[in-house]
């Protein structure tokens, strides 16, 4: 079974600084996708960034980038120039794509607070 | 806005009562998922529909839970004889057919069982 581990329950960062959130996963599969989702307080979950496991190049989306280390099964999220609106729970998620439902398996999340 | 919608947003019920939640996915999305999220945890998969067919159910989905997606459009999740342990946020997500497609989430229904 696939598992996702986020080892940092809470983190804080000053506005405009850079922060990195950690995620490791365990799988024996070779074809899969990885996601970071953001869940602001009392608001719905939205996609931050997505990575295909077969792509060696790390995904980037504006201020958000990942460090994908397939051999180490690591998928960290870097947020540059942190903004107050980045305050949220961040969930790392794994999707196995060989047949079946392509359901997401989530980590427990990291609560990020951006301080002014 | 044509995102995923869920109704109601909040539900308070007494133990032993039945509750039903509704999810309206993004209109062109064939796949629909239900997840449950308890405090301090990430969402956990409950069940999956492709069009109107329920193709996978988690072992978390006890026989008190039933989900439907008639006509492959909206979906309902019913919990019979609710228990305090059912208190959680119930999330719905939808996506189009394709490999590794992004799932788009609704705002969730927060259930409190007293």
XYZ file of N, CA and C in Angstrom:
690
model
N 0.842 -1.192 0.000
C 0.000 0.000 0.000
C 0.883 1.250 0.000
N 0.384 2.273 -0.675
C 1.137 3.515 -0.721
C 0.891 4.332 0.541
N 1.945 4.949 1.042
C 1.817 5.849 2.196
C 2.542 7.148 1.900
N 2.060 8.217 2.509
C 2.642 9.546 2.349
C 2.925 10.113 3.740
N 4.125 10.615 3.932
C 4.528 11.130 5.245
C 4.950 12.587 5.136
N 4.320 13.406 5.940
C 4.724 14.810 6.068
C 5.213 14.971 7.493
N 6.480 15.195 7.666
C 7.105 15.143 8.989
C 7.030 16.441 9.773
N 6.535 17.486 9.153
C 6.467 18.804 9.805
C 5.000 19.172 10.049
N 4.477 18.943 11.243
C 3.067 19.273 11.485
C 2.793 20.771 11.349
N 3.744 21.603 11.760
C 3.547 23.049 11.691
C 4.845 23.728 11.287
N 4.714 24.806 10.517
C 5.868 25.633 10.163
C 5.411 27.078 10.098
N 6.371 27.968 10.283
C 6.069 29.388 10.119
C 7.203 30.049 9.351
N 6.855 31.135 8.690
C 7.843 31.850 7.872
C 7.464 33.323 7.864
N 8.455 34.156 7.718
C 8.181 35.581 7.604
C 7.799 35.922 6.168
N 6.926 36.883 6.056
C 6.512 37.364 4.738
C 7.746 37.705 3.915
N 7.683 37.307 2.620
C 8.737 37.549 1.632
C 9.895 36.552 1.704
N 9.918 35.711 2.730
C 10.983 34.714 2.814
C 10.578 33.417 2.107
N 11.517 32.487 2.074
C 11.313 31.198 1.411
C 11.165 30.098 2.445
N 10.287 29.158 2.169
C 10.063 28.030 3.085
C 9.945 26.758 2.259
N 10.401 25.653 2.844
C 10.320 24.357 2.168
C 9.558 23.369 3.043
N 8.550 22.741 2.464
C 7.749 21.732 3.156
C 8.168 20.350 2.655
N 8.324 19.419 3.578
C 8.837 18.086 3.233
C 7.721 17.081 3.019
N 7.989 16.120 2.157
C 7.053 15.020 1.907
C 7.854 13.819 1.425
N 7.607 12.676 2.023
C 8.171 11.430 1.512
C 7.033 10.455 1.304
N 7.251 9.498 0.431
C 6.197 8.534 0.122
C 6.815 7.157 -0.058
N 5.988 6.171 0.045
C 6.461 4.802 -0.069
C 5.610 4.082 -1.099
N 6.233 3.586 -2.139
C 5.524 2.834 -3.159
C 6.500 1.935 -3.890
N 5.973 0.868 -4.431
C 6.782 -0.011 -5.275
C 6.436 0.194 -6.748
N 5.523 1.116 -6.998
C 5.077 1.357 -8.364
C 6.020 2.304 -9.093
N 5.982 2.263 -10.415
C 6.844 3.145 -11.190
C 6.069 4.269 -11.872
N 4.772 4.058 -12.060
C 3.946 5.078 -12.722
C 3.018 5.711 -11.709
N 3.237 6.968 -11.436
C 2.390 7.656 -10.468
C 2.534 9.161 -10.632
N 1.668 9.877 -9.951
C 1.699 11.337 -9.936
C 1.745 11.797 -8.479
N 2.310 12.960 -8.292
C 2.382 13.571 -6.964
C 1.793 14.964 -7.020
N 1.144 15.345 -5.949
C 0.451 16.629 -5.901
C 0.719 17.315 -4.557
N 0.690 18.621 -4.604
C 0.571 19.430 -3.390
C -0.750 20.199 -3.492
N -1.571 20.052 -2.446
C -2.821 20.791 -2.332
C -2.719 21.745 -1.150
N -3.429 22.864 -1.263
C -3.494 23.889 -0.222
C -4.927 23.983 0.269
N -5.107 24.018 1.589
C -6.437 24.144 2.182
C -6.414 25.322 3.148
N -6.817 26.515 2.681
C -6.859 27.681 3.576
C -7.910 27.477 4.664
N -7.807 28.207 5.758
C -8.781 28.058 6.841
C -10.215 28.235 6.342
N -11.051 27.253 6.605
C -12.474 27.283 6.251
C -12.723 27.475 4.757
N -11.771 27.105 3.947
C -11.966 27.207 2.505
C -11.602 25.893 1.844
N -11.959 25.756 0.584
C -11.798 24.457 -0.039
C -10.380 24.209 -0.516
N -10.084 22.935 -0.710
C -8.769 22.495 -1.118
C -8.531 22.835 -2.579
N -7.380 23.394 -2.857
C -7.046 23.738 -4.237
C -5.656 23.204 -4.577
N -5.477 22.892 -5.841
C -4.197 22.368 -6.307
C -3.142 23.461 -6.301
N -1.965 23.118 -5.797
C -0.825 24.030 -5.860
C 0.077 23.660 -7.026
N 0.427 22.366 -7.090
C 1.381 21.934 -8.102
C 1.289 20.429 -8.291
N 1.664 19.959 -9.445
C 1.504 18.549 -9.840
C 2.780 18.083 -10.537
N 3.187 16.845 -10.254
C 4.423 16.292 -10.831
C 4.168 14.885 -11.361
N 4.539 14.649 -12.603
C 4.473 13.304 -13.151
C 5.773 12.580 -12.796
N 5.680 11.358 -12.310
C 6.873 10.644 -11.842
C 7.847 10.334 -12.975
N 7.330 10.230 -14.204
C 8.212 9.891 -15.317
C 9.008 11.091 -15.819
N 8.672 12.274 -15.327
C 9.393 13.480 -15.734
C 10.485 13.794 -14.721
N 11.702 13.945 -15.216
C 12.804 14.268 -14.317
C 12.813 15.732 -13.930
N 12.279 16.572 -14.802
C 12.290 18.006 -14.534
C 11.303 18.329 -13.432
N 11.752 19.139 -12.477
C 10.886 19.537 -11.375
C 9.828 20.534 -11.843
N 8.593 20.341 -11.369
C 7.505 21.245 -11.733
C 7.646 22.583 -11.021
N 7.215 23.645 -11.695
C 7.179 24.976 -11.083
C 5.875 25.656 -11.482
N 5.354 26.460 -10.553
C 4.166 27.259 -10.797
C 4.362 28.583 -10.073
N 4.844 29.567 -10.826
C 5.074 30.900 -10.243
C 5.997 30.799 -9.024
N 5.529 31.131 -7.835
C 6.381 31.124 -6.639
C 6.551 29.733 -6.034
N 5.878 28.743 -6.588
C 5.883 27.396 -6.037
C 6.726 26.476 -6.925
N 7.581 25.696 -6.314
C 8.373 24.719 -7.067
C 8.560 23.489 -6.195
N 8.873 22.374 -6.853
C 9.096 21.139 -6.115
C 10.519 20.657 -6.346
N 10.989 19.866 -5.389
C 12.235 19.130 -5.529
C 11.847 17.654 -5.486
N 11.771 17.042 -6.655
C 11.331 15.652 -6.780
C 12.560 14.761 -6.899
N 12.745 13.918 -5.915
C 13.849 12.965 -5.889
C 13.247 11.561 -5.924
N 13.137 10.995 -7.133
C 12.410 9.726 -7.278
C 13.076 8.579 -6.530
N 14.373 8.500 -6.604
C 15.069 7.386 -5.943
C 14.895 7.468 -4.430
N 14.899 8.669 -3.915
C 14.744 8.871 -2.479
C 13.281 8.906 -2.065
N 12.370 8.896 -3.045
C 10.930 8.986 -2.788
C 10.619 10.222 -1.943
N 11.116 11.344 -2.427
C 10.946 12.603 -1.736
C 10.344 13.628 -2.691
N 9.452 14.472 -2.158
C 8.720 15.428 -2.994
C 8.463 16.676 -2.153
N 9.442 17.551 -2.050
C 9.295 18.730 -1.199
C 8.782 19.919 -1.997
N 8.107 20.815 -1.303
C 7.513 22.016 -1.906
C 8.243 23.240 -1.395
N 8.721 24.071 -2.312
C 9.363 25.325 -1.944
C 8.453 26.485 -2.330
N 8.214 27.344 -1.346
C 7.422 28.541 -1.579
C 8.358 29.737 -1.459
N 8.520 30.463 -2.529
C 9.384 31.645 -2.539
C 8.552 32.899 -2.321
N 9.194 33.944 -1.764
C 8.510 35.223 -1.567
C 7.144 35.003 -0.899
N 7.162 34.346 0.258
C 5.916 33.975 0.943
C 5.003 35.177 1.155
N 3.721 34.940 0.970
C 2.706 35.977 1.144
C 1.727 35.553 2.232
N 1.061 36.560 2.819
C 0.119 36.264 3.898
C -0.961 35.281 3.437
N -1.339 35.363 2.184
C -2.355 34.467 1.638
C -1.896 33.022 1.480
N -0.618 32.780 1.709
C -0.116 31.401 1.651
C -0.399 30.651 2.948
N -0.863 31.356 3.966
C -1.214 30.704 5.230
C -2.312 29.678 4.988
N -2.034 28.420 5.308
C -2.968 27.332 5.002
C -2.386 26.013 5.495
N -3.216 24.964 5.411
C -2.722 23.585 5.522
C -2.277 23.152 4.136
N -1.135 22.496 4.082
C -0.614 21.984 2.816
C -0.548 20.472 2.896
N -1.152 19.819 1.911
C -1.199 18.361 1.868
C -0.435 17.851 0.651
N 0.414 16.893 0.895
C 1.092 16.164 -0.161
C 0.234 14.942 -0.491
N 0.110 14.608 -1.760
C -0.750 13.485 -2.138
C -0.127 12.681 -3.270
N -0.399 11.381 -3.231
C 0.131 10.412 -4.191
C -1.022 9.819 -4.975
N -0.823 9.643 -6.287
C -1.838 9.006 -7.115
C -1.185 7.898 -7.934
N -1.652 6.668 -7.735
C -1.190 5.533 -8.517
C -2.087 5.402 -9.739
N -1.489 5.246 -10.918
C -2.279 5.374 -12.139
C -2.433 4.089 -12.958
N -1.959 2.977 -12.468
C -2.085 1.741 -13.242
C -3.407 1.054 -12.928
N -4.417 1.334 -13.731
C -5.729 0.747 -13.507
C -6.381 1.298 -12.259
N -7.592 0.944 -12.009
C -8.250 1.349 -10.772
C -8.723 2.785 -10.784
N -8.954 3.307 -9.605
C -9.662 4.555 -9.459
C -8.801 5.800 -9.567
N -7.503 5.680 -9.478
C -6.626 6.854 -9.394
C -7.008 7.729 -8.204
N -7.326 7.075 -7.088
C -7.635 7.834 -5.884
C -6.358 8.468 -5.353
N -6.543 9.529 -4.571
C -5.425 10.205 -3.941
C -5.180 9.634 -2.546
N -3.921 9.482 -2.202
C -3.508 9.116 -0.842
C -2.780 10.328 -0.275
N -3.301 10.860 0.812
C -2.793 12.108 1.373
C -1.902 11.875 2.590
N -0.975 12.806 2.811
C -0.280 12.887 4.084
C -1.156 13.602 5.102
N -0.629 13.752 6.325
C -1.412 14.374 7.386
C -1.414 15.893 7.316
N -0.567 16.453 6.477
C -0.583 17.885 6.285
C 0.443 18.623 7.112
N 0.792 19.818 6.632
C 1.659 20.764 7.339
C 0.919 22.089 7.414
N 0.769 22.585 8.625
C 0.117 23.890 8.815
C 1.166 24.979 8.678
N 1.031 25.794 7.636
C 1.979 26.872 7.384
C 1.361 28.207 7.779
N 2.097 28.948 8.565
C 1.690 30.305 8.935
C 2.714 31.290 8.396
N 2.233 32.271 7.646
C 3.102 33.335 7.146
C 2.873 34.557 8.021
N 3.930 35.016 8.654
C 3.841 36.137 9.599
C 4.232 37.446 8.927
N 3.517 38.525 9.256
C 3.847 39.832 8.646
C 5.136 40.397 9.211
N -19.694 30.589 -11.392
C -18.635 29.664 -11.004
C -19.095 28.241 -11.293
N -18.300 27.470 -11.977
C -18.707 26.116 -12.354
C -17.871 25.075 -11.638
N -17.427 25.358 -10.440
C -16.647 24.407 -9.671
C -17.523 23.344 -9.048
N -16.909 22.494 -8.237
C -17.626 21.445 -7.521
C -18.396 22.088 -6.368
N -19.666 21.736 -6.248
C -20.461 22.270 -5.141
C -20.969 21.132 -4.272
N -21.150 21.436 -2.993
C -21.640 20.445 -2.041
C -22.714 21.082 -1.178
N -23.681 20.260 -0.798
C -24.791 20.746 0.012
C -25.256 19.649 0.970
N -25.496 19.961 2.276
C -25.264 21.270 2.892
C -23.789 21.493 3.200
N -23.439 22.664 3.627
C -22.066 22.932 4.044
C -21.825 22.465 5.480
N -22.865 22.518 6.285
C -22.760 22.085 7.672
C -24.009 21.292 8.026
N -23.797 20.253 8.860
C -24.925 19.443 9.305
C -24.669 19.003 10.733
N -25.621 19.294 11.600
C -25.571 18.811 12.980
C -26.723 17.848 13.146
N -26.440 16.676 13.668
C -27.477 15.677 13.831
C -27.275 14.936 15.141
N -28.292 14.230 15.552
C -28.186 13.426 16.757
C -27.821 12.004 16.380
N -27.106 11.372 17.261
C -26.711 9.981 17.050
C -27.928 9.124 16.717
N -27.778 8.292 15.702
C -28.860 7.409 15.309
C -29.699 7.914 14.145
N -29.562 9.205 13.827
C -30.301 9.763 12.700
C -29.596 9.458 11.394
N -30.342 9.542 10.301
C -29.776 9.389 8.956
C -29.502 10.763 8.367
N -28.418 10.862 7.613
C -28.104 12.114 6.924
C -27.733 11.814 5.478
N -27.987 12.779 4.616
C -27.642 12.653 3.198
C -26.966 13.917 2.723
N -25.857 13.736 2.009
C -25.116 14.860 1.451
C -25.156 14.771 -0.070
N -25.074 15.935 -0.691
C -25.104 15.981 -2.145
C -23.831 16.634 -2.673
N -23.380 16.141 -3.824
C -22.232 16.717 -4.516
C -22.594 16.921 -5.985
N -22.352 18.114 -6.482
C -22.501 18.395 -7.905
C -21.121 18.638 -8.494
N -20.653 17.731 -9.332
C -19.300 17.869 -9.887
C -19.263 18.907 -11.001
N -18.073 19.189 -11.460
C -17.914 20.010 -12.667
C -18.582 19.256 -13.818
N -19.342 19.956 -14.619
C -20.311 19.319 -15.510
C -19.711 18.300 -16.479
N -18.549 18.519 -16.993
C -18.008 17.576 -17.974
C -17.170 16.463 -17.356
N -17.085 16.418 -16.045
C -16.246 15.430 -15.373
C -16.953 14.090 -15.215
N -16.291 13.038 -15.655
C -16.857 11.693 -15.581
C -16.593 11.019 -14.242
N -15.489 11.396 -13.611
C -15.088 10.722 -12.377
C -15.469 11.560 -11.159
N -15.961 10.875 -10.135
C -16.357 11.553 -8.907
C -15.876 10.740 -7.724
N -15.318 11.446 -6.731
C -14.734 10.805 -5.552
C -15.353 11.406 -4.286
N -15.474 10.563 -3.272
C -15.797 11.014 -1.923
C -14.620 10.692 -1.013
N -14.269 11.680 -0.178
C -13.223 11.520 0.826
C -13.792 11.976 2.172
N -13.152 11.487 3.248
C -13.505 11.928 4.585
C -12.248 12.475 5.246
N -12.415 13.626 5.900
C -11.282 14.268 6.568
C -11.645 14.546 8.021
N -10.916 13.919 8.938
C -11.099 14.188 10.363
C -10.056 15.190 10.831
N -10.290 15.761 12.013
C -9.454 16.850 12.502
C -7.992 16.418 12.608
N -7.135 17.211 12.001
C -5.705 16.943 12.088
C -5.203 15.878 11.137
N -6.052 15.434 10.238
C -5.671 14.384 9.299
C -5.867 14.855 7.861
N -5.196 14.168 6.944
C -5.472 14.405 5.539
C -6.723 13.648 5.122
N -7.300 14.032 4.004
C -8.488 13.312 3.509
C -8.185 11.840 3.243
N -9.195 11.002 3.495
C -9.082 9.567 3.222
C -10.150 9.160 2.214
N -9.774 8.371 1.263
C -10.665 7.930 0.191
C -11.806 7.085 0.738
N -13.025 7.362 0.249
C -14.184 6.551 0.611
C -14.682 5.736 -0.575
N -14.954 6.418 -1.695
C -15.533 5.713 -2.822
C -15.338 6.514 -4.104
N -15.516 5.829 -5.241
C -15.227 6.398 -6.555
C -16.281 5.960 -7.556
N -16.728 6.920 -8.372
C -17.660 6.650 -9.458
C -17.027 7.039 -10.786
N -17.253 6.213 -11.778
C -16.980 6.618 -13.152
C -18.335 6.621 -13.846
N -18.755 7.791 -14.251
C -20.145 8.002 -14.704
C -21.078 7.525 -13.588
N -22.023 6.627 -13.871
C -22.959 6.214 -12.821
C -22.493 4.971 -12.074
N -21.395 4.371 -12.498
C -20.930 3.125 -11.894
C -20.002 3.389 -10.704
N -20.352 2.773 -9.566
C -19.489 2.858 -8.390
C -18.444 1.760 -8.521
N -17.206 2.114 -8.781
C -16.185 1.146 -9.142
C -15.257 0.762 -8.004
N -15.197 1.555 -6.965
C -14.319 1.205 -5.852
C -14.877 1.779 -4.556
N -14.785 0.970 -3.505
C -15.193 1.404 -2.167
C -14.089 1.064 -1.189
N -13.803 2.008 -0.297
C -12.812 1.766 0.745
C -13.413 0.881 1.842
N -12.530 0.193 2.563
C -13.028 -0.562 3.713
C -13.507 0.373 4.816
N -13.185 1.672 4.689
C -13.713 2.665 5.632
C -15.219 2.824 5.475
N -15.722 2.460 4.316
C -17.130 2.656 4.016
C -17.923 1.471 4.568
N -18.390 1.626 5.825
C -19.138 0.541 6.444
C -20.492 0.398 5.770
N -21.242 -0.629 6.179
C -22.539 -0.866 5.541
C -23.569 0.193 5.921
N -23.226 1.092 6.823
C -24.133 2.205 7.125
C -24.017 3.326 6.096
N -22.995 3.248 5.293
C -22.753 4.268 4.267
C -23.205 3.748 2.908
N -23.869 4.602 2.152
C -24.199 4.250 0.774
C -24.064 5.492 -0.091
N -23.571 5.287 -1.281
C -23.380 6.392 -2.213
C -23.989 6.014 -3.551
N -24.512 7.030 -4.213
C -25.113 6.828 -5.524
C -24.718 7.966 -6.443
N -24.793 7.681 -7.725
C -24.597 8.728 -8.728
C -25.523 8.421 -9.910
N -26.809 8.633 -9.711
C -27.772 8.322 -10.776
C -27.517 9.195 -11.998
N -27.567 8.581 -13.146
C -27.409 9.293 -14.419
C -26.021 9.915 -14.575
N -25.114 9.570 -13.722
C -23.742 10.045 -13.887
C -23.541 11.519 -13.694
N -24.467 12.169 -12.983
C -24.305 13.603 -12.762
C -23.969 13.846 -11.295
N -24.930 14.348 -10.508
C -24.667 14.597 -9.093
C -24.558 13.266 -8.348
N -24.007 13.334 -7.151
C -23.881 12.143 -6.311
C -24.431 12.448 -4.918
N -24.918 11.414 -4.264
C -25.334 11.537 -2.873
C -24.581 10.526 -2.023
N -24.294 10.924 -0.801
C -23.683 10.056 0.193
C -24.610 10.034 1.399
N -25.108 8.863 1.745
C -26.015 8.728 2.874
C -25.340 7.957 3.989
N -25.514 8.436 5.198
C -25.040 7.728 6.377
C -26.266 7.381 7.212
N -26.466 6.111 7.453
C -27.591 5.668 8.283
C -27.119 5.447 9.719
N -28.032 5.675 10.642
C -27.755 5.416 12.072
C -26.407 6.040 12.483
N -26.312 7.341 12.308
C -25.040 8.018 12.539
C -24.492 7.759 13.937
N -23.169 7.738 14.005
C -22.432 7.555 15.255
C -21.523 8.770 15.445
N -21.095 8.989 16.686
C -20.243 10.149 16.946
C -18.946 10.083 16.147
N -18.481 8.883 15.896
C -17.265 8.714 15.101
C -17.417 9.106 13.638
N -18.647 9.353 13.204
C -18.865 9.799 11.829
C -18.614 11.289 11.677
N -18.454 12.000 12.783
C -18.201 13.446 12.719
C -16.910 13.701 11.958
N -17.003 14.477 10.896
C -15.868 14.714 10.006
C -16.293 15.695 8.926
N -15.323 16.062 8.096
C -15.612 16.817 6.880
C -15.694 15.803 5.739
N -16.766 15.849 4.968
C -16.926 14.958 3.824
C -16.685 15.773 2.560
N -15.664 15.374 1.827
C -15.230 16.103 0.647
C -15.580 15.341 -0.620
N -15.978 16.074 -1.620
C -16.251 15.513 -2.935
C -15.249 16.116 -3.913
N -14.805 15.310 -4.852
C -13.886 15.799 -5.882
C -14.285 15.199 -7.220
N -13.984 15.913 -8.282
C -14.283 15.377 -9.606
C -13.121 15.634 -10.546
N -13.075 14.831 -11.603
C -12.037 14.972 -12.598
C -12.507 14.366 -13.910
N -11.841 14.721 -14.964
C -12.170 14.147 -16.272
C -11.429 12.824 -16.452
N -11.836 12.067 -17.465
C -11.133 10.832 -17.796
C -9.752 11.176 -18.350
N -8.799 10.351 -18.022
C -7.433 10.609 -18.454
C -6.521 10.153 -17.349
N -5.260 10.005 -17.671
C -4.314 9.486 -16.685
C -3.743 10.621 -15.849
N -3.804 10.460 -14.535
C -3.192 11.424 -13.648
C -3.826 12.793 -13.647
N -5.114 12.840 -13.928
C -5.791 14.133 -13.983
C -5.949 14.736 -12.588
N -5.889 16.038 -12.529
C -6.064 16.748 -11.265
C -7.493 16.600 -10.766
N -7.643 16.320 -9.492
C -8.969 16.274 -8.877
C -9.308 17.644 -8.319
N -10.515 18.094 -8.609
C -10.991 19.393 -8.142
C -11.984 19.149 -7.011
N -11.727 19.812 -5.887
C -12.497 19.555 -4.683
C -13.605 20.578 -4.470
N -14.688 20.116 -3.863
C -15.727 21.000 -3.389
C -15.381 21.535 -2.005
N -16.253 22.392 -1.473
C -15.983 23.006 -0.167
C -16.185 22.066 1.013
N -16.833 20.931 0.777
C -17.028 19.969 1.849
C -18.317 20.164 2.622
N -18.759 19.088 3.264
C -19.865 19.136 4.221
C -19.306 18.735 5.572
N -19.424 19.650 6.533
C -18.931 19.329 7.875
C -20.068 18.745 8.686
N -19.884 17.500 9.140
C -20.899 16.782 9.909
C -20.492 16.711 11.366
N -21.423 17.064 12.229
C -21.227 16.909 13.676
C -22.355 16.035 14.202
N -21.988 14.927 14.792
C -22.963 14.003 15.368
C -22.913 14.135 16.898
N -24.043 14.544 17.475
C -24.087 14.764 18.933
C -24.533 13.515 19.682
